[in-house]
XYZ file of C-alpha atoms in Angstrom:
729
model
C 10.076 13.927 -27.245
C 12.237 10.329 -27.609
C 10.633 7.128 -27.820
C 13.983 4.415 -26.541
C 13.435 0.760 -28.403
C 10.912 -1.183 -27.110
C 12.110 -4.859 -25.151
C 12.470 -7.329 -27.800
C 10.303 -9.301 -25.589
C 7.141 -6.736 -25.984
C 7.515 -6.297 -30.209
C 7.446 -10.486 -30.647
C 4.354 -10.502 -27.944
C 2.593 -7.518 -29.744
C 3.426 -9.609 -33.579
C 1.920 -12.865 -31.884
C -1.274 -10.764 -30.187
C -1.947 -8.902 -33.677
C -4.319 -12.302 -34.827
C -6.472 -11.826 -31.678
C -10.208 -12.184 -32.190
C -12.220 -10.819 -29.154
C -12.956 -7.431 -28.674
C -12.427 -5.919 -25.062
C -15.918 -5.088 -23.603
C -16.686 -2.942 -20.671
C -18.262 -6.640 -19.513
C -13.924 -7.590 -18.601
C -13.280 -4.852 -16.911
C -15.554 -6.838 -13.732
C -16.193 -10.387 -15.057
C -12.405 -10.959 -13.504
C -11.156 -12.957 -16.570
C -7.812 -10.787 -16.548
C -7.449 -11.817 -13.228
C -4.045 -13.712 -12.595
C -3.919 -16.590 -9.866
C -1.020 -16.327 -6.952
C 0.200 -17.941 -4.433
C -0.826 -16.872 -1.195
C -1.652 -17.345 2.294
C 2.280 -17.961 2.389
C 3.760 -19.600 5.771
C 7.592 -21.220 5.734
C 7.750 -23.998 8.195
C 10.067 -24.322 10.405
C 12.231 -27.335 9.252
C 13.069 -25.481 6.109
C 11.249 -28.106 3.576
C 8.228 -27.471 3.562
C 5.880 -24.331 2.881
C 2.023 -23.957 3.332
C -0.474 -22.232 1.602
C -3.940 -21.232 1.582
C -6.173 -23.561 -1.554
C -9.541 -22.426 -1.941
C -10.800 -25.651 -4.440
C -13.289 -24.159 -7.248
C -15.394 -26.820 -7.455
C -16.781 -27.512 -4.042
C -15.845 -24.623 -2.157
C -14.007 -25.987 -0.054
C -11.061 -24.701 1.360
C -7.837 -26.013 2.252
C -4.202 -25.582 4.077
C -1.765 -27.605 2.066
C 2.077 -28.733 2.926
C 3.897 -27.947 0.260
C 7.517 -30.056 -0.655
C 10.580 -28.020 -1.441
C 12.097 -30.624 -2.838
C 9.727 -32.131 -5.370
C 6.862 -30.130 -5.397
C 4.420 -33.064 -4.030
C 2.002 -31.709 -1.376
C -0.257 -32.971 1.537
C -3.535 -31.234 2.859
C -2.847 -30.983 6.711
C -6.163 -29.077 7.210
C -9.762 -29.183 5.228
C -12.182 -26.421 6.189
C -14.650 -29.687 6.224
C -12.952 -29.949 9.782
C -13.936 -26.476 11.192
C -17.129 -27.138 12.530
C -17.538 -25.564 15.880
C -19.315 -26.984 19.185
C -22.914 -26.966 18.608
C -22.641 -26.523 14.526
C -23.752 -28.057 11.839
C -22.190 -26.351 9.053
C -17.981 -25.531 9.054
C -16.595 -22.235 9.762
C -15.020 -20.182 6.700
C -11.102 -20.418 6.190
C -10.326 -16.456 5.488
C -6.656 -17.019 6.886
C -4.216 -18.669 9.594
C -0.837 -18.328 11.306
C 1.334 -21.068 13.672
C 1.971 -21.236 16.549
C 6.162 -21.075 16.610
C 5.695 -25.280 17.331
C 3.256 -25.667 14.483
C 0.875 -27.544 16.524
C -1.415 -25.201 16.828
C -3.241 -23.016 13.851
C -4.766 -19.919 14.518
C -8.046 -19.851 12.442
C -9.242 -16.692 11.317
C -13.119 -16.083 9.940
C -15.521 -13.573 9.273
C -13.754 -11.191 8.200
C -15.191 -7.338 8.627
C -13.458 -4.802 7.021
C -13.411 -1.652 9.647
C -11.147 1.133 7.389
C -8.427 0.306 4.532
C -5.917 -1.891 7.134
C -7.693 -2.778 10.115
C -10.497 -6.039 10.498
C -12.171 -7.298 13.055
C -12.971 -11.280 13.072
C -13.372 -14.422 14.807
C -11.123 -16.126 15.808
C -10.537 -20.024 16.361
C -7.585 -21.981 17.901
C -7.655 -25.596 16.219
C -5.152 -28.401 17.859
C -3.528 -30.106 15.597
C -2.667 -33.021 17.292
C -6.254 -33.374 19.002
C -7.459 -32.351 15.488
C -10.342 -29.906 18.171
C -11.370 -26.595 17.260
C -12.081 -24.103 20.070
C -13.126 -20.451 20.428
C -10.247 -18.003 21.162
C -12.954 -15.975 23.202
C -16.590 -16.592 24.152
C -19.242 -13.903 22.818
C -19.979 -13.200 19.463
C -18.119 -9.755 19.828
C -15.578 -9.904 17.190
C -11.852 -9.466 17.902
C -9.070 -7.962 16.075
C -5.157 -8.918 15.208
C -4.850 -11.810 17.217
C -1.415 -12.988 17.745
C 0.325 -15.511 18.783
C 2.861 -15.556 21.719
C 6.401 -17.066 20.293
C 6.167 -19.949 22.495
C 2.623 -20.538 21.122
C 0.923 -21.242 24.452
C -0.895 -17.102 24.767
C -2.582 -14.734 22.278
C -2.554 -11.408 22.471
C -5.642 -9.555 21.027
C -7.495 -6.308 20.625
C -11.241 -5.777 21.339
C -13.402 -2.993 21.733
C -10.013 -0.633 22.554
C -8.511 -3.077 24.684
C -6.071 -5.185 25.080
C -6.664 -8.514 25.829
C -4.498 -12.138 26.616
C -5.844 -15.579 26.601
C -3.780 -18.152 28.299
C -4.359 -21.409 25.718
C -3.364 -24.187 28.340
C -5.330 -22.474 31.339
C -8.118 -21.512 29.628
C -8.158 -18.472 30.807
C -8.750 -14.849 29.635
C -6.694 -11.573 31.165
C -8.534 -7.835 29.854
C -4.457 -6.517 30.058
C -6.004 -2.349 29.927
C -9.441 -1.446 30.964
C -9.479 2.452 30.107
C -10.045 1.270 26.357
C -13.016 3.699 24.659
C -14.171 4.337 21.238
C -13.562 7.556 20.559
C -11.342 8.607 23.621
C -8.497 5.769 23.914
C -7.155 3.266 22.177
C -4.990 0.432 23.792
C -3.546 -1.880 21.063
C -4.708 -0.887 17.930
C -3.680 1.953 15.405
C -6.006 5.363 15.540
C -7.486 6.172 11.822
C -4.391 8.434 11.069
C -1.803 6.624 11.978
C -3.000 3.400 10.170
C -3.777 5.127 7.110
C -0.156 7.266 6.864
C 2.180 5.083 8.575
C 0.160 1.821 7.644
C -0.163 0.454 11.301
C -2.941 -1.136 12.359
C -2.248 -4.042 14.886
C -0.265 -1.900 17.333
C 1.282 -4.238 20.123
C 3.860 -6.874 19.485
C 5.749 -9.313 21.956
C 8.740 -9.677 22.920
C 11.178 -12.266 21.868
C 11.293 -14.092 25.411
C 7.472 -13.797 24.885
C 7.172 -12.425 28.736
C 6.112 -8.790 27.328
C 3.804 -7.073 25.350
C 4.761 -3.736 24.280
C 2.069 -1.244 22.535
C 0.587 1.912 21.860
C -2.133 3.882 23.643
C -3.682 6.493 21.600
C -5.473 9.719 23.403
C -7.311 11.087 20.708
C -10.053 12.454 23.439
C -8.682 16.233 21.816
C -8.624 15.354 18.187
C -11.837 16.615 16.510
C -14.542 14.285 15.048
C -15.206 14.224 11.495
C -19.277 13.132 11.120
C -20.547 11.170 7.430
C -24.355 9.879 7.309
C -24.808 6.638 6.015
C -28.248 6.917 4.376
C -30.505 3.639 3.487
C -32.891 4.143 6.577
C -35.799 6.860 7.341
C -33.170 8.929 9.073
C -29.918 8.406 7.958
C -27.017 7.186 10.810
C -24.534 9.410 11.571
C -21.006 7.611 12.047
C -18.787 10.175 14.256
C -14.652 9.283 14.169
C -11.807 10.774 15.360
C -9.764 12.669 12.410
C -7.317 14.968 12.433
C -7.285 17.746 10.154
C -3.759 19.919 8.648
C -3.046 21.788 11.740
C -5.367 20.336 14.436
C -4.444 18.163 17.381
C -3.552 14.924 16.991
C -3.671 12.383 19.692
C -1.297 11.862 22.026
C 0.914 8.560 22.032
C 2.532 6.756 24.681
C 3.937 3.264 24.309
C 3.352 0.977 27.427
C 4.676 -2.973 28.249
C 3.039 -5.187 29.833
C 5.192 -7.779 32.139
C 2.926 -11.027 32.209
C 4.838 -12.107 35.126
C 4.196 -9.260 37.357
C 0.640 -7.467 35.421
C 1.659 -4.201 35.468
C 2.544 -1.551 32.864
C 5.712 -0.093 32.608
C 5.734 3.894 30.593
C 8.441 4.358 28.149
C 9.823 7.762 28.363
C 9.874 9.722 25.023
C 9.785 12.427 25.977
C 8.159 15.883 27.368
C 7.053 16.680 23.406
C 3.317 15.733 22.878
C 3.080 16.528 19.477
C 5.546 13.915 18.447
C 4.965 10.589 16.259
C 5.716 7.528 16.871
C 5.745 5.514 13.489
C 7.005 1.927 14.863
C 8.401 0.106 17.746
C 10.869 -2.527 17.483
C 12.214 -4.790 19.800
C 15.701 -5.587 19.914
C 17.370 -9.431 20.585
C 17.158 -8.023 23.921
C 13.765 -9.041 25.677
C 14.218 -6.163 27.683
C 15.016 -3.864 25.350
C 12.661 -2.189 23.091
C 13.140 0.409 20.494
C 11.626 3.121 19.864
C 10.819 6.078 16.589
C 9.935 9.572 17.177
C 9.099 11.774 14.886
C 8.222 15.579 15.583
C 5.135 16.922 14.155
C 7.125 18.203 10.866
C 8.634 14.801 10.209
C 12.117 16.534 8.912
C 13.277 14.850 12.198
C 13.638 11.338 13.150
C 15.622 10.168 17.056
C 15.941 6.637 16.493
C 15.742 5.531 21.055
C 16.344 2.380 23.208
C 13.908 1.663 25.601
C 14.664 -0.486 29.190
C 11.381 -2.356 29.145
C 11.274 -2.229 32.766
C 11.890 0.513 33.496
C 10.991 2.870 31.119
C 14.260 4.679 30.908
C 15.386 6.257 26.902
C 18.544 7.158 25.406
C 19.239 8.427 22.338
C 21.146 6.381 19.676
C 20.897 7.564 15.617
C 19.250 10.962 14.573
C 18.573 11.168 11.083
C 17.077 15.074 9.615
C 15.732 15.543 6.411
C 15.369 19.241 4.961
C 11.686 18.074 3.621
C 11.016 14.771 4.483
C 11.829 11.455 6.147
C 9.853 8.330 4.777
C 9.227 5.634 7.591
C 9.869 2.276 7.050
C 9.538 -1.314 8.508
C 13.420 -1.729 7.211
C 15.096 -1.765 11.129
C 16.773 -5.278 11.743
C 18.585 -5.919 15.496
C 20.424 -9.078 14.239
C 21.193 -11.309 16.237
C 24.726 -11.385 17.594
C 22.745 -7.773 19.946
C 25.835 -5.815 18.855
C 24.186 -4.705 15.210
C 21.116 -3.075 13.154
C 20.614 -2.715 10.630
C 18.966 0.942 9.245
C 17.728 2.261 5.696
C 17.624 5.302 5.415
C 18.018 7.870 1.737
C 20.492 10.328 4.081
C 22.743 10.607 1.055
C 19.882 11.133 -1.343
C 18.852 7.912 -2.331
C 17.494 4.979 -0.142
C 20.151 2.656 1.001
C 21.278 -0.047 3.445
C 23.546 1.339 6.200
C 25.195 -1.108 9.144
C 25.705 0.554 12.974
C 26.868 -0.881 16.132
C 24.298 -0.501 19.322
C 25.286 2.809 20.217
C 24.110 4.256 16.604
C 27.559 4.380 15.343
C 28.167 3.788 11.519
C 29.810 0.520 10.555
C 29.245 0.452 6.896
C 27.279 1.796 3.744
C 26.144 -1.510 2.672
C 24.476 -0.040 -0.703
C 25.176 3.095 -2.732
C 24.196 4.328 -6.148
C 22.413 6.520 -8.239
C 19.505 4.167 -7.536
C 16.628 3.307 -4.338
C 16.728 0.255 -2.132
C 13.097 -0.180 -2.485
C 12.767 -2.608 0.273
C 15.026 -4.806 2.489
C 14.327 -8.522 2.734
C 17.027 -9.330 5.356
C 21.305 -10.868 6.694
C 21.942 -14.096 5.867
C 24.087 -13.722 9.329
C 25.377 -17.123 8.526
C 26.401 -16.432 4.947
C 26.940 -12.348 6.211
C 24.904 -12.122 2.820
C 21.846 -8.942 2.395
C 18.859 -9.308 0.305
C 16.969 -6.524 -1.529
C 14.886 -5.164 -4.034
C 15.941 -1.998 -5.831
C 15.266 0.557 -8.940
C 18.794 0.038 -9.775
C 18.267 -1.530 -13.749
C 15.204 1.136 -13.867
C 13.266 2.500 -12.282
C 10.290 1.151 -13.976
C 11.409 -2.383 -13.079
C 11.956 -3.908 -9.730
C 14.874 -6.221 -8.988
C 16.098 -8.660 -6.696
C 19.489 -8.504 -5.392
C 21.748 -10.096 -2.369
C 24.983 -8.179 -1.710
C 27.831 -9.626 1.052
C 28.026 -7.046 3.857
C 31.384 -6.006 2.799
C 29.824 -5.108 -0.171
C 31.305 -7.145 -2.866
C 29.780 -10.043 -4.293
C 26.049 -8.412 -5.630
C 24.120 -10.072 -7.483
C 20.678 -9.860 -9.366
C 18.582 -12.973 -8.539
C 15.520 -12.133 -10.497
C 16.012 -12.718 -14.134
C 12.289 -12.055 -16.595
C 12.434 -8.292 -16.999
C 9.501 -6.450 -14.686
C 7.875 -5.748 -11.831
C 9.554 -8.477 -8.833
C 8.904 -8.849 -5.347
C 10.144 -12.113 -2.423
C 8.993 -14.130 0.715
C 11.881 -14.930 1.613
C 12.080 -18.155 4.001
C 12.873 -16.913 7.140
C 16.326 -18.774 7.722
C 17.359 -17.505 3.587
C 17.338 -21.128 2.740
C 14.507 -20.352 0.279
C 12.453 -17.655 -1.367
C 9.782 -17.342 -3.425
C 9.436 -14.850 -6.589
C 6.626 -13.064 -8.188
C 6.998 -11.219 -11.121
C 5.007 -9.337 -13.827
C 5.800 -7.327 -17.064
C 3.107 -4.907 -18.989
C 1.034 -7.791 -20.230
C 2.399 -10.883 -19.008
C 0.321 -11.751 -15.841
C 1.482 -12.947 -12.615
C 5.009 -16.032 -12.717
C 5.696 -17.160 -9.393
C 8.436 -19.417 -8.751
C 10.502 -20.823 -5.681
C 14.055 -20.675 -5.453
C 16.692 -20.908 -3.372
C 19.113 -18.680 -1.322
C 21.687 -18.309 -4.394
C 18.698 -17.415 -6.696
C 18.724 -20.714 -8.951
C 15.201 -21.667 -9.600
C 13.581 -25.077 -8.373
C 9.845 -24.772 -9.071
C 7.270 -22.473 -11.114
C 3.896 -22.447 -8.564
C 2.108 -20.336 -10.831
C 2.724 -19.267 -14.176
C -0.941 -18.369 -15.266
C -0.883 -20.242 -18.228
C -4.391 -19.968 -19.092
C -4.839 -16.358 -18.658
C -1.805 -16.021 -21.128
C -3.814 -18.049 -23.522
C -6.956 -15.957 -22.630
C -4.855 -12.244 -23.604
C -3.611 -13.513 -26.565
C -7.175 -14.423 -27.829
C -7.358 -10.285 -28.022
C -6.320 -7.738 -29.702
C -4.726 -5.470 -26.936
C -3.178 -3.145 -27.039
C 0.785 -3.409 -25.538
C 2.712 -0.255 -23.553
C 5.040 1.751 -25.345
C 7.723 3.448 -22.681
C 8.736 6.803 -24.014
C 10.348 9.702 -22.299
C 9.308 13.528 -22.411
C 11.654 16.652 -21.236
C 10.111 19.485 -19.110
C 11.304 22.512 -17.794
C 14.471 22.487 -19.764
C 16.376 20.069 -18.281
C 14.106 17.605 -16.667
C 13.310 13.768 -18.097
C 9.866 12.249 -17.358
C 8.667 8.285 -17.387
C 5.661 8.073 -19.595
C 4.044 5.420 -21.688
C 1.667 5.137 -24.642
C -1.577 2.579 -25.421
C -2.259 2.804 -28.686
C -5.077 1.510 -30.952
C -3.666 -1.651 -32.888
C -4.529 -0.358 -36.380
C -2.463 2.976 -35.793
C -2.101 5.349 -38.627
C 0.517 8.109 -38.088
C -1.677 9.410 -40.776
C -4.582 9.878 -38.914
C -5.794 12.411 -35.981
C -6.693 10.878 -32.494
C -7.880 11.958 -29.519
C -5.652 11.866 -26.044
C -6.907 10.494 -22.705
C -3.547 10.933 -20.132
C -3.907 9.382 -16.668
C -2.987 10.484 -13.839
C -1.518 9.902 -10.161
C 0.996 11.873 -10.012
C 1.330 12.275 -5.430
C 4.739 12.362 -3.925
C 6.870 8.776 -3.675
C 4.133 7.173 -6.446
C 4.951 5.448 -9.931
C 1.953 5.474 -12.317
C 4.784 4.353 -14.916
C 5.326 1.136 -13.882
C 6.304 -2.506 -16.306
C 4.686 -4.585 -14.410
C 0.530 -6.385 -15.459
C -2.554 -4.222 -14.753
C -5.372 -6.565 -15.326
C -7.333 -4.329 -12.866
C -10.717 -2.350 -13.586
C -8.351 0.877 -14.523
C -5.436 -1.144 -17.026
C -8.545 -2.794 -18.587
C -10.152 0.682 -19.598
C -7.220 2.214 -20.446
C -6.600 -0.370 -23.272
C -10.221 -0.597 -23.789
C -9.853 2.861 -24.790
C -7.247 2.780 -27.114
C -9.189 0.156 -28.835
C -11.920 1.992 -29.685
C -9.581 4.992 -30.762
C -8.269 7.108 -28.158
C -4.280 7.676 -27.903
C -3.563 6.843 -23.799
C -0.833 8.625 -22.403
C 0.701 8.377 -18.994
C 3.778 10.775 -17.562
C 5.216 10.036 -14.048
C 5.509 14.377 -13.022
C 8.066 15.614 -10.121
C 7.500 14.366 -7.257
C 6.843 10.830 -8.091
C 9.083 7.734 -6.834
C 11.917 5.633 -7.635
C 14.442 8.116 -8.471
C 15.880 9.413 -5.590
C 15.354 12.499 -3.229
C 16.376 15.444 -5.501
C 13.664 14.619 -7.820
C 10.713 13.883 -5.231
C 11.745 16.276 -2.756
C 10.814 19.376 -5.623
C 7.369 19.402 -4.658
C 8.171 20.279 -0.756
C 5.495 22.645 0.475
C 4.140 24.026 -2.860
C 2.258 20.364 -4.075
C 0.170 20.983 -7.184
C 2.498 22.900 -8.777
C 5.168 21.091 -10.454
C 2.630 18.226 -11.499
C 0.163 20.801 -12.918
C 2.530 22.024 -15.061
C 4.612 18.640 -15.915
C 0.939 17.169 -17.075
C 0.019 20.290 -19.142
C 3.660 21.009 -20.404
C 3.146 16.654 -21.578
C -0.125 17.035 -23.383
C 1.517 20.484 -25.460
C 4.195 18.472 -26.756
C 1.945 15.528 -27.581
C -0.164 17.993 -29.272
C 2.731 18.876 -30.966
C 2.847 15.454 -33.018
C 0.988 14.912 -36.119
C -1.280 12.009 -35.434
C -2.838 14.361 -32.291
C -6.007 16.005 -32.215
C -4.741 18.938 -30.084
C -8.407 20.118 -29.781
C -9.474 16.626 -27.587
C -6.889 16.383 -25.107
C -8.196 15.010 -21.755
C -7.057 13.991 -18.320
C -8.366 11.875 -15.302
C -7.507 10.373 -12.199
C -8.350 9.101 -9.107
C -7.483 10.321 -4.954
C -4.222 12.551 -5.754
C -4.889 12.081 -9.253
C -8.523 13.485 -9.450
C -6.509 16.538 -7.516
C -4.240 16.760 -10.159
C -6.724 16.558 -12.874
C -8.491 19.047 -11.717
C -5.888 21.502 -11.551
C -4.774 20.530 -15.134
C -7.974 21.871 -16.569
C -7.633 25.257 -13.999
C -4.610 25.985 -15.022
C -4.163 23.782 -18.363
C -7.256 25.012 -20.044
C -5.279 26.386 -23.166
C -4.440 22.673 -23.734
C -6.813 20.243 -21.998
C -10.211 19.952 -23.546
C -11.728 17.521 -20.576
C -10.903 16.400 -16.544
C -12.227 13.485 -14.597
C -12.153 13.737 -11.031
C -12.930 10.527 -8.780
C -12.800 11.509 -5.524
C -10.356 14.560 -5.076
C -8.684 16.613 -2.783
C -9.666 20.594 -3.567
C -8.126 21.866 -0.183
C -5.284 20.547 2.093
C -6.490 22.299 5.126
C -9.206 18.662 4.806
C -6.849 16.155 4.381
C -5.485 14.850 7.428
C -2.102 15.634 9.843
C 0.048 12.985 8.869
C 0.081 12.718 4.804
C -0.540 16.716 4.426
C 2.005 18.096 6.889
C 4.896 15.980 5.452
C 4.900 18.014 2.595
C 3.103 21.081 2.851
C 3.990 21.594 6.382
C 0.775 23.440 8.878
C -1.491 25.797 7.358
C -0.175 28.508 9.921
C 3.134 27.719 8.143
C 2.828 27.743 4.786
C -0.798 30.054 3.995
C 1.020 30.496 0.427
C 0.994 26.915 -0.074
C -2.067 25.831 0.649
C -3.489 28.957 -0.857
C -1.906 28.615 -4.496
C -3.094 25.466 -5.832
C -6.264 24.890 -4.217
C -8.502 23.681 -6.610
C -11.156 25.451 -4.993
C -9.546 27.951 -5.207
C -9.064 27.924 -8.821
C -12.581 26.832 -9.870
C -13.719 29.789 -11.323
C -10.519 29.305 -14.006
C -11.991 26.174 -14.783
C -12.916 25.626 -18.374
C -14.084 22.344 -21.107
C -15.829 19.903 -19.311
C -15.314 18.614 -16.095
C -17.183 15.445 -14.095
C -16.587 15.436 -10.356
C -16.959 12.192 -8.310
C -17.669 11.213 -4.991
C -18.933 8.331 -2.514
C -20.651 10.048 0.267
C -19.472 7.602 2.743
C -15.133 8.191 1.615
C -13.386 8.090 5.550
C -9.973 9.220 3.669
C -10.756 11.721 0.943
C -14.174 12.871 3.053
C -16.825 14.161 1.013
C -16.629 17.481 2.122
C -14.024 18.207 -0.994
C -16.534 17.721 -3.544
C -19.021 19.832 -2.066
C -17.354 22.528 -1.670
C -15.822 22.493 -4.748
C -19.109 21.754 -6.426
C -19.930 25.172 -3.910
C -17.448 26.900 -5.729
C -18.054 26.198 -9.546
C -21.399 27.379 -8.644
C -20.129 30.254 -7.706
C -17.733 31.196 -10.030
C -20.958 30.451 -13.023
C -18.666 27.218 -14.259
C -20.635 24.565 -15.525
C -20.151 21.016 -15.130
C -20.881 17.481 -14.027
C -20.853 15.350 -11.048
C -21.762 12.022 -10.112
C -21.517 10.627 -5.997
C -21.672 7.047 -4.478
C -24.274 6.585 -1.393
C -22.359 5.268 1.445
C -19.267 4.354 -1.044
C -15.476 4.576 0.518
C -12.520 5.805 -1.298
C -12.720 3.318 -3.439
C -15.904 3.603 -4.765
C -17.188 -0.794 -4.350
C -19.929 -2.810 -3.777
C -22.903 -3.929 -5.643
C -22.990 -2.123 -9.086
C -21.061 0.893 -7.777
C -17.492 0.433 -9.606
C -19.212 -0.498 -12.922
C -21.671 2.122 -13.055
C -18.520 4.370 -12.631
C -17.113 3.039 -15.178
C -20.052 3.238 -17.488
C -20.199 6.366 -16.778
C -17.013 7.482 -17.399
C -16.983 6.325 -20.990
C -20.041 7.760 -21.603
C -18.850 10.653 -20.618
C -15.101 10.206 -22.512
C -17.238 9.165 -25.722
C -19.183 12.303 -26.016
C -16.654 14.539 -24.368
C -13.381 13.853 -26.313
């Protein structure tokens, strides 16, 4: 194993922290004392000299919407939650979120946010007029709405309610129902079904045209999708929760794209081809308000057609087709330029994700970026200066840095000076941006910059948190690499006790996620419960080790696509091989090596205990996939094809079929209300373990979802995992 020199900053920080006196405890995982402050809910103002933020005052519970000066750092309060008292009420509503109309005369207020699934919500919406200082409810009645969005002119708002799409005219005070056939578990207009929301990150499924005269929207016919049934406990008779969930190999929703014309009240349906067993992961308006782009993906997700549709007739033409031997990742990085003649497209066609420039007929103009590194996110193109802004892995897959580059590929400049994990919030005119950066043991710093990268202000440095951290003997990550399969180098990190002694023997707890495209080994601050628990274990005499196996992200397609049609194989091999190499170290107790993970990580930790029983003595699996046949179509088939096409792939590394191989101490955890990785996975795994005569421990959380949150549940989980590690490792 090779161990490169640690960053000088980390060495200095380690020396400084050695004087810390406080002891990390389980309480710190949940008291919020290690959570960084941030600058959130940012809206860039049209004049280019201000941006707004929501600030919640701790002393009185009031929320202020502040207008912040870019030039001198001053601010003024343009709205206080104290003003948000609806007619007939005595108390104000809460100010949870907001958006401005284009002319910045109105604010759309969101309150009472209620979570549905992972990304979907419903809320009450109000309109606040900044001139009259009047508050008006968007829609009468007590029923909540979702995804309310101003038209480009700001005089109308479209929203989703009870599976239909609606339009509110703010000038006339009228409400129009655009669709009428929406029905629970049958038809959805203007919002995504469960699997699109989860796997394509799509929740709001309607979009205003640039001139505000049309609304393009998705229609999901999920009548042919089978229902999954969960029970919600707590009453004498448990309540059934039914929702459409397409499992691998089964039917998906039939998706169509409609364009509603506000003047005529007529919806035109776009021609997406005769084949209905497809995906439409994204639609985007071009600069022409009569032309809509549609991305059509085949069911195996290895062919994507970029189509242009006439919004009046529905006629479509394909301007670009991308294919891949494995799968194509969906992104939001498609931009049609203001000149109406070109578009920007991100693709991994050369083996790494890069920026390409095309004309409107799909002819390649240029490949803007290139190299053995990935463009992680595209922020935009300043047409005035012909400058691209993007986030990439060029410096290291362990970090993310912001770059700018000229349209001809010259003048590339890194804009993020601090090491670690960076991302930005860029103003629409590219004149300014906020940079957010953290690194291991260095919590979030937020700074304001001009478009050339020059720092203007420090908006948040988390100085209090940094001081708080300095009072603890906090282990710091030591980054390293490990070689598997003779030549494949994997990235990893250690957490060791501050009084680490190479002459002693230590037990090792490994952490894994390991899913396709993911990264657990990052130079970023992780003051969440998982990251703090790992450091707590290190302070209690454990070595914590994490390695990103083959198939993970940030390193190009040759690295990530190795797992295609064989999920579980390389991940398990790499985790076991890493454990064997750790066991050979003089300071590792080879009899006491454990592994744990959540979701995909629970899948890998279970397989590791089954196929790596010679090296692992214990494993914890939280909400694990135990058979890919039980998981959803989009995610599973992207990597595994359908069960009928890849029967051996589904069978070879299914934990339910490897239950008899499990040896050692095994803790299996799940929430019964998990809508993502269903409790069924753990039920079937439990049955297989019992049938095989394998002894294990199990822990389930009634009504808790995939995050096992709510009430005391999360703490209860970590307390039990902590005890399990103490007694079994």
